[in-house]
Amino acid sequence: MSATTATNDAREGLKRMTLSQYPAVQEISMERRKGRGIGWPALLLCCALAGIAVRPAHAGPGDGPSWGAIASMHGWYGYSINHPSRDAAELAARAQCDRAAGRSGACAVRAYFDRSCGALAIGNHGEWGTATAATAGAAGKSAAGRCESHLPTEPCKVVVGVCSPVR
């Protein structure tokens, strides 16, 4: 027996031993050879259908309402996003503000928005301004401008700028 024959025999022995140890692998291999396997087209179809069934966790622009609100009271604020109704968003924003202020019923809703962004800016003498816009940055800039239109004040500071849904 030559070295090549011994090597080939050893390889064949390994193959037989591997398939005999894993009968399920051998059965799958035989099924595919007979043309009764799952096949690539069926696998791709399953993956495509699974992708359709999975939806993102946040709402998209066309997926219905996505309300947000901002509430404040003398330096305290709270906000909410991704709510199905304006009332729910306002309630959540007031509750967050009340918790921060340590008083129940003390905060008032200053802004609300649906599928857009809102911001709150405050001054050092109790002034405030809110605005809504397509982006948080634009809403913040407008809120600061409205806050600064009240006298006396130093430049107002944007304390919150959020979008609903989150962008």
Short mmCIF file of C-alpha atoms in Angstrom, two decimals:
data_model
loop_
_atom_site.label_atom_id
_atom_site.label_comp_id
_atom_site.label_asym_id
_atom_site.label_seq_id
_atom_site.Cartn_x
_atom_site.Cartn_y
_atom_site.Cartn_z
CA MET A 1 0.00 0.00 0.00
CA SER A 2 1.41 3.37 -0.97
CA ALA A 3 1.42 6.47 1.22
CA THR A 4 -1.15 8.12 -1.05
CA THR A 5 -3.54 5.16 -0.76
CA ALA A 6 -3.17 5.13 3.03
CA THR A 7 -3.90 8.86 3.18
CA ASN A 8 -7.00 8.48 0.96
CA ASP A 9 -8.20 5.52 3.05
CA ALA A 10 -7.70 7.55 6.23
CA ARG A 11 -9.68 10.45 4.78
CA GLU A 12 -12.52 8.14 3.73
CA GLY A 13 -12.52 6.59 7.20
CA LEU A 14 -12.82 10.03 8.76
CA LYS A 15 -15.71 10.93 6.51
CA ARG A 16 -17.58 7.71 7.29
CA MET A 17 -16.92 8.11 10.99
CA THR A 18 -18.12 11.71 11.00
CA LEU A 19 -21.39 10.94 9.19
CA SER A 20 -22.07 7.87 11.29
CA GLN A 21 -21.63 9.91 14.46
CA TYR A 22 -24.15 12.47 13.28
CA PRO A 23 -27.06 10.62 11.58
CA ALA A 24 -29.15 13.81 11.40
CA VAL A 25 -26.49 15.43 9.23
CA GLN A 26 -26.46 12.36 7.00
CA GLU A 27 -30.28 12.47 6.65
CA ILE A 28 -30.29 16.17 5.77
CA SER A 29 -27.57 15.57 3.18
CA MET A 30 -29.60 12.75 1.64
CA GLU A 31 -32.78 14.88 1.57
CA ARG A 32 -31.00 17.67 -0.27
CA ARG A 33 -29.57 15.22 -2.77
CA LYS A 34 -33.09 13.97 -3.52
CA GLY A 35 -34.33 17.52 -4.05
CA ARG A 36 -36.65 17.54 -1.04
CA GLY A 37 -34.62 19.95 1.11
CA ILE A 38 -35.64 23.42 2.16
CA GLY A 39 -33.63 25.12 -0.58
CA TRP A 40 -32.44 28.70 -0.88
CA PRO A 41 -35.61 30.19 -2.36
CA ALA A 42 -37.73 28.95 0.55
CA LEU A 43 -35.15 30.15 3.06
CA LEU A 44 -35.07 33.62 1.50
CA LEU A 45 -38.87 33.78 1.49
CA CYS A 46 -38.99 32.91 5.20
CA CYS A 47 -36.41 35.59 6.01
CA ALA A 48 -38.29 38.19 3.96
CA LEU A 49 -41.58 37.40 5.68
CA ALA A 50 -39.91 37.58 9.09
CA GLY A 51 -38.53 41.01 8.20
CA ILE A 52 -42.00 42.24 7.30
CA ALA A 53 -43.42 41.04 10.61
CA VAL A 54 -40.82 42.88 12.70
CA ARG A 55 -41.67 46.56 13.24
CA PRO A 56 -39.51 49.27 14.80
CA ALA A 57 -40.05 50.07 18.50
CA HIS A 58 -40.73 53.76 17.83
CA ALA A 59 -43.38 55.28 15.64
CA GLY A 60 -42.49 56.57 12.22
CA PRO A 61 -43.80 59.79 10.70
CA GLY A 62 -46.75 58.08 9.02
CA ASP A 63 -47.69 55.66 11.80
CA GLY A 64 -50.31 57.78 13.54
CA PRO A 65 -50.09 60.23 16.40
CA SER A 66 -46.97 60.52 18.53
CA TRP A 67 -47.62 63.29 21.03
CA GLY A 68 -45.14 65.00 23.28
CA ALA A 69 -45.48 67.77 25.86
CA ILE A 70 -43.36 70.01 28.08
CA ALA A 71 -44.51 71.27 31.50
CA SER A 72 -42.73 73.67 33.86
CA MET A 73 -42.94 75.64 37.09
CA HIS A 74 -40.36 78.15 38.43
CA GLY A 75 -37.20 76.41 37.25
CA TRP A 76 -38.57 72.86 37.33
CA TYR A 77 -39.67 71.05 34.19
CA GLY A 78 -40.79 67.72 32.84
CA TYR A 79 -41.45 66.37 29.39
CA SER A 80 -43.00 63.37 27.68
CA ILE A 81 -42.76 61.84 24.21
CA ASN A 82 -44.32 59.05 22.11
CA HIS A 83 -47.84 59.15 23.55
CA PRO A 84 -50.96 58.18 21.57
CA SER A 85 -52.91 61.30 22.59
CA ARG A 86 -52.32 64.90 23.58
CA ASP A 87 -54.00 64.33 26.96
CA ALA A 88 -51.70 61.39 27.76
CA ALA A 89 -48.61 63.41 26.81
CA GLU A 90 -49.68 66.40 28.92
CA LEU A 91 -50.49 64.21 31.91
CA ALA A 92 -47.09 62.49 31.74
CA ALA A 93 -45.20 65.79 31.37
CA ARG A 94 -47.04 67.36 34.32
CA ALA A 95 -46.40 64.27 36.46
CA GLN A 96 -42.66 64.33 35.68
CA CYS A 97 -42.47 68.05 36.46
CA ASP A 98 -44.45 67.63 39.70
CA ARG A 99 -42.05 64.88 40.83
CA ALA A 100 -39.06 67.10 40.09
CA ALA A 101 -40.62 70.06 41.91
CA GLY A 102 -41.75 67.91 44.83
CA ARG A 103 -45.31 69.27 44.63
CA SER A 104 -48.44 67.81 43.12
CA GLY A 105 -50.40 69.98 40.69
CA ALA A 106 -47.84 72.78 40.61
CA CYS A 107 -46.69 72.46 36.99
CA ALA A 108 -48.42 73.77 33.88
CA VAL A 109 -48.11 72.47 30.32
CA ARG A 110 -46.17 75.01 28.27
CA ALA A 111 -45.99 73.22 24.91
CA TYR A 112 -47.42 70.18 23.16
CA PHE A 113 -46.59 68.71 19.77
CA ASP A 114 -47.48 65.79 17.50
CA ARG A 115 -44.82 64.21 15.28
CA SER A 116 -42.54 67.22 15.72
CA CYS A 117 -40.20 68.73 18.32
CA GLY A 118 -40.60 71.08 21.26
CA ALA A 119 -38.25 73.06 23.50
CA LEU A 120 -38.28 75.07 26.71
CA ALA A 121 -35.86 77.90 27.52
CA ILE A 122 -35.66 79.65 30.88
CA GLY A 123 -34.13 82.92 32.05
CA ASN A 124 -32.59 83.84 35.40
CA HIS A 125 -35.57 85.97 36.54
CA GLY A 126 -38.34 83.43 35.93
CA GLU A 127 -38.83 84.16 32.24
CA TRP A 128 -39.54 81.25 29.95
CA GLY A 129 -40.27 80.56 26.32
CA THR A 130 -41.39 77.50 24.40
CA ALA A 131 -41.57 76.64 20.74
CA THR A 132 -42.26 73.75 18.40
CA ALA A 133 -40.47 73.04 15.14
CA ALA A 134 -39.35 70.25 12.81
CA THR A 135 -36.08 69.73 14.74
CA ALA A 136 -35.08 70.05 18.38
CA GLY A 137 -32.39 72.59 17.45
CA ALA A 138 -34.84 74.85 15.62
CA ALA A 139 -37.35 74.59 18.47
CA GLY A 140 -34.61 75.45 21.00
CA LYS A 141 -33.48 78.50 19.06
CA SER A 142 -37.04 79.79 18.78
CA ALA A 143 -37.78 79.07 22.47
CA ALA A 144 -34.66 81.00 23.53
CA GLY A 145 -35.72 83.94 21.35
CA ARG A 146 -39.18 84.01 22.90
CA CYS A 147 -37.73 83.79 26.40
CA GLU A 148 -35.30 86.64 25.72
CA SER A 149 -38.13 88.86 24.48
CA HIS A 150 -39.22 89.26 28.13
CA LEU A 151 -37.38 91.87 30.18
CA PRO A 152 -35.22 91.89 32.30
CA THR A 153 -33.18 88.87 31.41
CA GLU A 154 -29.76 87.59 30.59
CA PRO A 155 -29.49 85.22 27.65
CA CYS A 156 -31.96 82.40 28.21
CA LYS A 157 -30.84 78.80 28.42
CA VAL A 158 -32.57 75.94 26.58
CA VAL A 159 -33.20 73.33 29.28
CA VAL A 160 -35.01 70.74 27.18
CA GLY A 161 -35.47 70.07 23.49
CA VAL A 162 -37.15 66.80 22.46
CA CYS A 163 -38.85 65.21 19.47
CA SER A 164 -41.79 62.83 19.30
CA PRO A 165 -41.19 60.36 17.86
CA VAL A 166 -37.52 60.24 18.75
CA ARG A 167 -35.42 61.20 15.69
#
